[in-house]
mmCIF file of C-alpha atoms in Angstrom:
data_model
loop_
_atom_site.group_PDB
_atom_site.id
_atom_site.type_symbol
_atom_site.label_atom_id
_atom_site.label_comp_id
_atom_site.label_asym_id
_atom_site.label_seq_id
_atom_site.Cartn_x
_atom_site.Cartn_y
_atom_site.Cartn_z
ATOM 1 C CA UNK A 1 -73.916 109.773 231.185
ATOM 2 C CA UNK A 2 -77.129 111.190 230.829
ATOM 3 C CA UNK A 3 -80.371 109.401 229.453
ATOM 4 C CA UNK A 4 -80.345 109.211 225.351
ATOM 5 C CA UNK A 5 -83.350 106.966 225.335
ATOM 6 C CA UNK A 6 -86.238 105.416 227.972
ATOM 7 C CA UNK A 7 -88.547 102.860 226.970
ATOM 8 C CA UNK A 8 -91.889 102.541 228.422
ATOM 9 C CA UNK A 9 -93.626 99.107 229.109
ATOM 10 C CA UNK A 10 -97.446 98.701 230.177
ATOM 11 C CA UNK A 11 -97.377 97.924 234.049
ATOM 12 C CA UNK A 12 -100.140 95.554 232.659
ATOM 13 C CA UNK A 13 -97.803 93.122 231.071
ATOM 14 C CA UNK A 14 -95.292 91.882 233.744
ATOM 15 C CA UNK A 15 -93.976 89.656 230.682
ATOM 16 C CA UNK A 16 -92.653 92.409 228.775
ATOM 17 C CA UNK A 17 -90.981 93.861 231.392
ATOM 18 C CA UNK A 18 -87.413 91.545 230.695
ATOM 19 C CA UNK A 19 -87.795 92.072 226.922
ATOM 20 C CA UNK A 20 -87.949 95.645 227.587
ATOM 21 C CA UNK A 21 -84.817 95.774 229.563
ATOM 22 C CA UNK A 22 -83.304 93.700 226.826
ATOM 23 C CA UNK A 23 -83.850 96.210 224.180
ATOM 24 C CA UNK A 24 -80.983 98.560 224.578
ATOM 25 C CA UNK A 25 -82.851 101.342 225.959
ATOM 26 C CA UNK A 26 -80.694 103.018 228.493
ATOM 27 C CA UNK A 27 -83.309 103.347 231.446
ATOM 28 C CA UNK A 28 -86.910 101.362 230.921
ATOM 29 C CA UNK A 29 -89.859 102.800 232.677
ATOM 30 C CA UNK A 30 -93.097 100.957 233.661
ATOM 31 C CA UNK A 31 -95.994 102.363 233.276
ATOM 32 C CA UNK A 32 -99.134 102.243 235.559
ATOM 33 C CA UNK A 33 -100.922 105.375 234.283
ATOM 34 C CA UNK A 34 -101.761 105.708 230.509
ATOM 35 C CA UNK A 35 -101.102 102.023 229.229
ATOM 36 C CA UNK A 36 -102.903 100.534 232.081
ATOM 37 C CA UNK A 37 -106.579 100.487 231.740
ATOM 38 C CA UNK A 38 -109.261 101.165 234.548
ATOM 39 C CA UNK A 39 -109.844 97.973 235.980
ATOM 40 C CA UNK A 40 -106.329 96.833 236.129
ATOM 41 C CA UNK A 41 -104.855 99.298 237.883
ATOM 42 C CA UNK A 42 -104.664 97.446 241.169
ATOM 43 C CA UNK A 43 -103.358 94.317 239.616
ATOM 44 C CA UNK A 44 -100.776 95.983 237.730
ATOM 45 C CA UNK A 45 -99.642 98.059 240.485
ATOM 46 C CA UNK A 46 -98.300 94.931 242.771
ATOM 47 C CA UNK A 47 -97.078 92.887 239.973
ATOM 48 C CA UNK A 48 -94.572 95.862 238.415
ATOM 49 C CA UNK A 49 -93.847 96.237 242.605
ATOM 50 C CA UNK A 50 -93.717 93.186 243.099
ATOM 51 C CA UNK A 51 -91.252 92.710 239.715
ATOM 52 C CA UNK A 52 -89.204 95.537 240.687
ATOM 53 C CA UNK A 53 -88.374 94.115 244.497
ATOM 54 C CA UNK A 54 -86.703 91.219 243.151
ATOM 55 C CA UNK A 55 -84.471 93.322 241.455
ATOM 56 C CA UNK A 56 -81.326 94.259 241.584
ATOM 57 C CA UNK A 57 -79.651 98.050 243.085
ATOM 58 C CA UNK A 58 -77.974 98.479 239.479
ATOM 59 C CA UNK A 59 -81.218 97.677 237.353
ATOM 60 C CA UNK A 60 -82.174 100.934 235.019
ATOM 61 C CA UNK A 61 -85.995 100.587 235.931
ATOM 62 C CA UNK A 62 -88.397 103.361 236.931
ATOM 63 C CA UNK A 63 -91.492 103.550 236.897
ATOM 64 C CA UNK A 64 -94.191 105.954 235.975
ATOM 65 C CA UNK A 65 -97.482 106.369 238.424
ATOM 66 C CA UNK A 66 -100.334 107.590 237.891
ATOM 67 C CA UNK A 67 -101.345 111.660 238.778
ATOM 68 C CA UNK A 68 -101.071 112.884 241.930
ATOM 69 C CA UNK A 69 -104.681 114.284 241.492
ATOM 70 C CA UNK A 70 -106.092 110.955 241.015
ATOM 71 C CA UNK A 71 -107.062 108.061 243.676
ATOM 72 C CA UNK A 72 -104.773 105.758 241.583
ATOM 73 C CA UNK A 73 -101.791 108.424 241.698
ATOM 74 C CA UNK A 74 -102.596 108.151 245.453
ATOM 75 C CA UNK A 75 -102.573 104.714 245.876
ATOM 76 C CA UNK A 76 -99.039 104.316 243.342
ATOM 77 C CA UNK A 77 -97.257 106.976 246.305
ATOM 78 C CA UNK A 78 -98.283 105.190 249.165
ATOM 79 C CA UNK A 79 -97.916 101.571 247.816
ATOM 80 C CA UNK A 80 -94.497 102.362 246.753
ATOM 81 C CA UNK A 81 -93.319 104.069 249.855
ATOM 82 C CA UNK A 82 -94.456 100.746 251.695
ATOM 83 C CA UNK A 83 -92.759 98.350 249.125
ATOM 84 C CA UNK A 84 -89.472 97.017 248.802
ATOM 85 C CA UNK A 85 -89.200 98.099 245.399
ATOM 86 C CA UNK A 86 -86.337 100.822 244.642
ATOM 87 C CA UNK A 87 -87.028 102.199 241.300
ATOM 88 C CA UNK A 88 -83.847 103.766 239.040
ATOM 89 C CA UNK A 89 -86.404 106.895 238.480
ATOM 90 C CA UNK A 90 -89.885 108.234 239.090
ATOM 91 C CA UNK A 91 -92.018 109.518 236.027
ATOM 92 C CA UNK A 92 -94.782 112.421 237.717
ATOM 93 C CA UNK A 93 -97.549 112.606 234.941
ATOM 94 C CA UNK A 94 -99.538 115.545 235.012
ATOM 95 C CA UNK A 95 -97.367 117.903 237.048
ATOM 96 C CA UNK A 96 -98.277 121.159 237.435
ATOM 97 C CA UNK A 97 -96.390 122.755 240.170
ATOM 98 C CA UNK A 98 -93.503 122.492 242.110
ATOM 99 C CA UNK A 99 -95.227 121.535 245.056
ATOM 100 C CA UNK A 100 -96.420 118.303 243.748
ATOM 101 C CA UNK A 101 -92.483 117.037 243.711
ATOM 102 C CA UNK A 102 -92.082 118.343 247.914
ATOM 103 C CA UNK A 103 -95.296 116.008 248.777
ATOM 104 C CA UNK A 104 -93.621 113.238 246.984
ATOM 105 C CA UNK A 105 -89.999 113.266 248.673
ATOM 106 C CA UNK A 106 -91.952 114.230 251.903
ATOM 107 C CA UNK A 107 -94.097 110.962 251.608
ATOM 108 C CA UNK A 108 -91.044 108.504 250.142
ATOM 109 C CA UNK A 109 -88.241 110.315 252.203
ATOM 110 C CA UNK A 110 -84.583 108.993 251.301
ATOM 111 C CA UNK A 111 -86.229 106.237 249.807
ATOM 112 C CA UNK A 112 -86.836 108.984 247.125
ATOM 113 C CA UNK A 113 -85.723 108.137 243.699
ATOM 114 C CA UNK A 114 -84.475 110.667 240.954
ATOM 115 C CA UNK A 115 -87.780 112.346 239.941
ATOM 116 C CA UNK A 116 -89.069 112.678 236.268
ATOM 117 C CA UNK A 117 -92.139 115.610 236.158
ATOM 118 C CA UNK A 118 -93.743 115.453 233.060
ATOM 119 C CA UNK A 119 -95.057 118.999 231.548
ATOM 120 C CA UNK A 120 -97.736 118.590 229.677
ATOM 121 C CA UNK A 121 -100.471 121.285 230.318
ATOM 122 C CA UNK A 122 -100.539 125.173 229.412
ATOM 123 C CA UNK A 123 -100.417 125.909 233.160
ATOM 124 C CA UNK A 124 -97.754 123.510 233.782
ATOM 125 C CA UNK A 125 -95.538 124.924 230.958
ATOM 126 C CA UNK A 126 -96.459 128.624 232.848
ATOM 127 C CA UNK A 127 -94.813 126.835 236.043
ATOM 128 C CA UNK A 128 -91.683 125.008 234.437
ATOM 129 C CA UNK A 129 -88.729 126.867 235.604
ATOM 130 C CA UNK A 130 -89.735 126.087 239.075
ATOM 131 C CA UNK A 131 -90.480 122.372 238.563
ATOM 132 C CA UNK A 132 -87.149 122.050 237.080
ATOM 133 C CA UNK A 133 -85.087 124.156 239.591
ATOM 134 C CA UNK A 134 -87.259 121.723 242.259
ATOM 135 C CA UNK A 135 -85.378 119.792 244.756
ATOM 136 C CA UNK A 136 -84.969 116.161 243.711
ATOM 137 C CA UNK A 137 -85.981 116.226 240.074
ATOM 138 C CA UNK A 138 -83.305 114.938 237.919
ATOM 139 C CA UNK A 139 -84.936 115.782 234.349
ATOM 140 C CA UNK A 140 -88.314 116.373 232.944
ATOM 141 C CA UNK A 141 -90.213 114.561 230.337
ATOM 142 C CA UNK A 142 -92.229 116.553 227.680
ATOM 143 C CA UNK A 143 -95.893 115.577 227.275
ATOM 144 C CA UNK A 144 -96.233 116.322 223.910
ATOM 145 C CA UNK A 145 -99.625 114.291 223.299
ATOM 146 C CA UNK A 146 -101.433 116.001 226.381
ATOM 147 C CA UNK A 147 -99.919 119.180 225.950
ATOM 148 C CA UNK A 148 -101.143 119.721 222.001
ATOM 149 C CA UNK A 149 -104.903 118.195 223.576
ATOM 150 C CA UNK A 150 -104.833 120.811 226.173
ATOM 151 C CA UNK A 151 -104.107 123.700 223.633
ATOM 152 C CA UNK A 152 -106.395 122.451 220.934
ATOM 153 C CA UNK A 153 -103.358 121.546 218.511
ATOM 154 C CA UNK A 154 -102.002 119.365 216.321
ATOM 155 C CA UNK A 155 -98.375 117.308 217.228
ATOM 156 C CA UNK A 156 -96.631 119.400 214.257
ATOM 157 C CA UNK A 157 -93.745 121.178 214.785
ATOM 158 C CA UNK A 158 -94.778 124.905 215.068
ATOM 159 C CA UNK A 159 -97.747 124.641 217.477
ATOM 160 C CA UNK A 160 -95.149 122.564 219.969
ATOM 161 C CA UNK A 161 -92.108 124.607 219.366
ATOM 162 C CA UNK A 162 -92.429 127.186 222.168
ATOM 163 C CA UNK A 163 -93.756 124.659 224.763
ATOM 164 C CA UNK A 164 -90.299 122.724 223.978
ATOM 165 C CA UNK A 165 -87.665 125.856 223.650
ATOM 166 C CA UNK A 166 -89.131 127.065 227.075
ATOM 167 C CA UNK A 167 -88.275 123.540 228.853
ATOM 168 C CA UNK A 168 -85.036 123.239 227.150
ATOM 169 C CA UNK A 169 -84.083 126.896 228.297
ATOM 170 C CA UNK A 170 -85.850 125.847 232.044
ATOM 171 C CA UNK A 171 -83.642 122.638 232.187
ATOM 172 C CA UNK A 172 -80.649 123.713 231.137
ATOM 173 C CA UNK A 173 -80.871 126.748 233.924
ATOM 174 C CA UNK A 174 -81.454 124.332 236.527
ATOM 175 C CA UNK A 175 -79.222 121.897 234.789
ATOM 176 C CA UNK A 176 -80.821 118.709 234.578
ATOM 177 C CA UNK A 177 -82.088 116.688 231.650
ATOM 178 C CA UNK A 178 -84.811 116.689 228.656
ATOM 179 C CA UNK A 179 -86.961 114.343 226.797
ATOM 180 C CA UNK A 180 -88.863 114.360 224.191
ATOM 181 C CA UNK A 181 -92.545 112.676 223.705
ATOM 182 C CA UNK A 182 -91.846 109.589 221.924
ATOM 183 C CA UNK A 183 -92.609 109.141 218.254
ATOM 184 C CA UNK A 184 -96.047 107.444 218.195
ATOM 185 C CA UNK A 185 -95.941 105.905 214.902
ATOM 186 C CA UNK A 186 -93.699 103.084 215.417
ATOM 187 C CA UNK A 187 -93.432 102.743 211.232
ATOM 188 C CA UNK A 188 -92.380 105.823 210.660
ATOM 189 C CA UNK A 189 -88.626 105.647 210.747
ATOM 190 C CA UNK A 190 -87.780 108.634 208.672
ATOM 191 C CA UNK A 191 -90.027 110.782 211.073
ATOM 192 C CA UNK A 192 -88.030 109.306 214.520
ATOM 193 C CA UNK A 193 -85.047 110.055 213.261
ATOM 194 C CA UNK A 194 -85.535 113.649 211.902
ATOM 195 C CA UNK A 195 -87.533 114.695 214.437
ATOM 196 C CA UNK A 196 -85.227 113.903 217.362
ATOM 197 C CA UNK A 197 -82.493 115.266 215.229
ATOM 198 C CA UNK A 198 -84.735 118.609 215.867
ATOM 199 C CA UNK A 199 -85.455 118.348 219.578
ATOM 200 C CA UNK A 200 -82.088 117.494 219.649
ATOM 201 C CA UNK A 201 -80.473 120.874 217.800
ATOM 202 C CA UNK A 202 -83.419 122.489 220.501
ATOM 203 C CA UNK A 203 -81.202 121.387 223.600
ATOM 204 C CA UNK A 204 -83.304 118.279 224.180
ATOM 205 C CA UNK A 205 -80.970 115.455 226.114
ATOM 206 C CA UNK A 206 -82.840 112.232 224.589
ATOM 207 C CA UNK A 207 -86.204 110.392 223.925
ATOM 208 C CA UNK A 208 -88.791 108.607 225.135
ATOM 209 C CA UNK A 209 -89.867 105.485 223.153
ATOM 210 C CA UNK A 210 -93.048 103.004 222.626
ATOM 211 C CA UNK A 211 -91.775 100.596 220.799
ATOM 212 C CA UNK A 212 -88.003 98.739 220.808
ATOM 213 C CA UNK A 213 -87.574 99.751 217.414
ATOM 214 C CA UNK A 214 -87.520 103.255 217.903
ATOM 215 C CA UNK A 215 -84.513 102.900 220.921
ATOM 216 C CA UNK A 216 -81.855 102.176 218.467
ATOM 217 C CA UNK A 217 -82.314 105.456 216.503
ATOM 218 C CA UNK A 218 -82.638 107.746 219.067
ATOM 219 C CA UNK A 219 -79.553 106.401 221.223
ATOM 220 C CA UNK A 220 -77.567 106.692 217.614
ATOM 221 C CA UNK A 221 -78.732 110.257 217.223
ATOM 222 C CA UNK A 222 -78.186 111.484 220.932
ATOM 223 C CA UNK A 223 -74.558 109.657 221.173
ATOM 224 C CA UNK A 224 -71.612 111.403 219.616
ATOM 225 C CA UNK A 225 -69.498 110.040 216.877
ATOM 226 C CA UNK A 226 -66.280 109.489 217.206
ATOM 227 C CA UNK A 227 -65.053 112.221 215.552
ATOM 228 C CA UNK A 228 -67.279 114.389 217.878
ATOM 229 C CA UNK A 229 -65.634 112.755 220.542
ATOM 230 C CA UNK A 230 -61.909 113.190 219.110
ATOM 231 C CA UNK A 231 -62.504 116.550 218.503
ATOM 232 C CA UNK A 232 -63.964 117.409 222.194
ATOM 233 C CA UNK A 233 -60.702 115.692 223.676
ATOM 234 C CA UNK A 234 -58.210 117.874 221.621
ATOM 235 C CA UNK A 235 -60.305 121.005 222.811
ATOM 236 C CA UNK A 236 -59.751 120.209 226.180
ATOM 237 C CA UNK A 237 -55.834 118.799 226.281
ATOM 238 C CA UNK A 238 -55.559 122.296 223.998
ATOM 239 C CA UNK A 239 -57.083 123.970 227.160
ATOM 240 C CA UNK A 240 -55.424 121.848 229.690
ATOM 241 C CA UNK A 241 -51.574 122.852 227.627
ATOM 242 C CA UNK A 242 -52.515 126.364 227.683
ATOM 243 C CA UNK A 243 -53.105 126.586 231.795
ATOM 244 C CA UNK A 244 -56.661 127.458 231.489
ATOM 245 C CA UNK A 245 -56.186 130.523 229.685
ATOM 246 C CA UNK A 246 -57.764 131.212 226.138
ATOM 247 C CA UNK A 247 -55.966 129.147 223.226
ATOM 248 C CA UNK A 248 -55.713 128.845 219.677
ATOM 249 C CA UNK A 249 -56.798 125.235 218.439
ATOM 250 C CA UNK A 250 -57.106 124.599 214.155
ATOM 251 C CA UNK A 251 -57.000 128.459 213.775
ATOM 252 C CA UNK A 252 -60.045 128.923 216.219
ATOM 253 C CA UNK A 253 -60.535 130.341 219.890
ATOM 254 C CA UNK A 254 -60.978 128.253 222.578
ATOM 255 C CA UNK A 255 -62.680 129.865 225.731
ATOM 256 C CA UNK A 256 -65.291 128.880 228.347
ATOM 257 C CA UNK A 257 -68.680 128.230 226.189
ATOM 258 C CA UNK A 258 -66.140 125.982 224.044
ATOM 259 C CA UNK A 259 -64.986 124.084 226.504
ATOM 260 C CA UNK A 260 -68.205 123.346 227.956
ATOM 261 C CA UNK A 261 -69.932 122.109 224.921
ATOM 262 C CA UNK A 262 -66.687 119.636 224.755
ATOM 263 C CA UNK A 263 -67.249 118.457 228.381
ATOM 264 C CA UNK A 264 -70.897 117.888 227.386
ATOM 265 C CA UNK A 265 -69.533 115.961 224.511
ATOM 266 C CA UNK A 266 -67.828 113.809 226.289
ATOM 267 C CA UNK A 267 -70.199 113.207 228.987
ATOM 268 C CA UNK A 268 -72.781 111.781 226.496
ATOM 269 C CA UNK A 269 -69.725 110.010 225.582
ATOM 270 C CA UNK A 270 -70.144 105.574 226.126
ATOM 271 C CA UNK A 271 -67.332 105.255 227.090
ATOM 272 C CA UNK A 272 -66.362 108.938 228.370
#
């Protein structure tokens, strides 16, 4: 099943890290770079290792270091390839080439988790299809916030909207997953849930979050309904009856791109 929602937590509160993992998020992500000031870096970055050692294989924890062009981002790689700690994920802020994702499986080896490039730079966007298609990365985060800064733009749709259709057409050639910059106004309900409804129609595979509120929207609007899921199965036992040839199901033709937006269906599917 792929990942509808991911909550971040500051690496700079160790306490939050249970509640976060309590809130229903499907993978929680700690994170040492933009929530963690300065002067805590250091402190922060043995207490979320130190956390994340004691857990166990199954828990859905990553965690998100700091740039790979920064001391910090140095001192996140090399701390966690000498720790214990085996996070679910890896979240690479300020990626801007492909390169960047080789140093990091050359440094952690098959300690390597899944890696998580975030795009959020002109140049980076320029570079996309091949930090998707990269060895090792298992979906890419959109950096909205640092991505409009960069450009001189606002967050609105239209200044964002090619920026996101090139990722989603990047990711789905390489075939991994998508997510969106999280909402940052945690009170605006109405603007969580439309909006991911939008990245969503884009090709977008979930959402980052902020806040625990938010998770519970955006895994309702990336998980299909029931009928969704109904539907999907009689599309494929339709398929399945007719030996893999072209069929006829409710009047309608049922051929290859069909049949994979049912298997997609049902592989965002809980209990697919």
């Amino acid at each position: 099943m792929s990942i509808r929602s991911l909550l971040f937590v500051p690496g700079a509160r160790p306490e939050r890290f249970d509640k976060a993992m309590a809130a229903g998020a499907d993978r929680v992500c700690i994170d040492l770079e933009d929530a963690v000031p300065p002067d805590q870096k250091a402190a922060a970055r043995a207490a979320t290792l130190d956390w994340l050692a004691a857990q166990p294989p199954s828990a859905a924890v990553g965690v998100r270091i700091n740039g790979l062009g920064t001391v910090e981002g140095l001192r996140d790689l090399v701390a966690l390839a000498e720790s214990e700690a085996r996070p679910a994920l890896l979240m690479l802020p300020k990626t801007g080439h492909a390169e960047e994702i080789r140093i990091v499986r050359s440094v952690l080896g098959d300690a390597a988790p899944p890696l998580w490039p975030i795009v959020e730079s002109a140049g980076a966007l320029r570079a996309a299809w091949d930090i998707a298609a990269a060895p090792g990365v298992q979906g890419v985060l959109f950096g909205g916030a640092d991505y409009s800064a960069d450009l001189g733009v606002t967050l609105d749709w239209e200044p964002l909207f090619l920026a996101r259709s090139t990722l989603a057409a990047a990711c789905a050639n390489a075939g991994i997953e998508l997510l969106e910059v999280p909402h940052i106004d945690v009170k605006d309900e109405a603007g969580l849930d439309a909006g991911t409804r939008r990245v969503k129609a884009l090709g977008f595979s979930g959402r980052a979050c902020i806040h625990p509120s938010q998770v519970a929207t955006v895994n309702q609007v990336f998980s299909p309904t029931e009928a969704e899921i109904a539907q999907a199965r009689r599309v494929l036992e339709a398929f399945d009856a007719a030996g893999g040839a072209a069929a006829l199901l409710d009047g309608k033709l049922i051929e290859a791109p069909v049949i994979r937006s049912a298997q997609r269906v049902l592989a965002r599917a809980p209990l697919a």
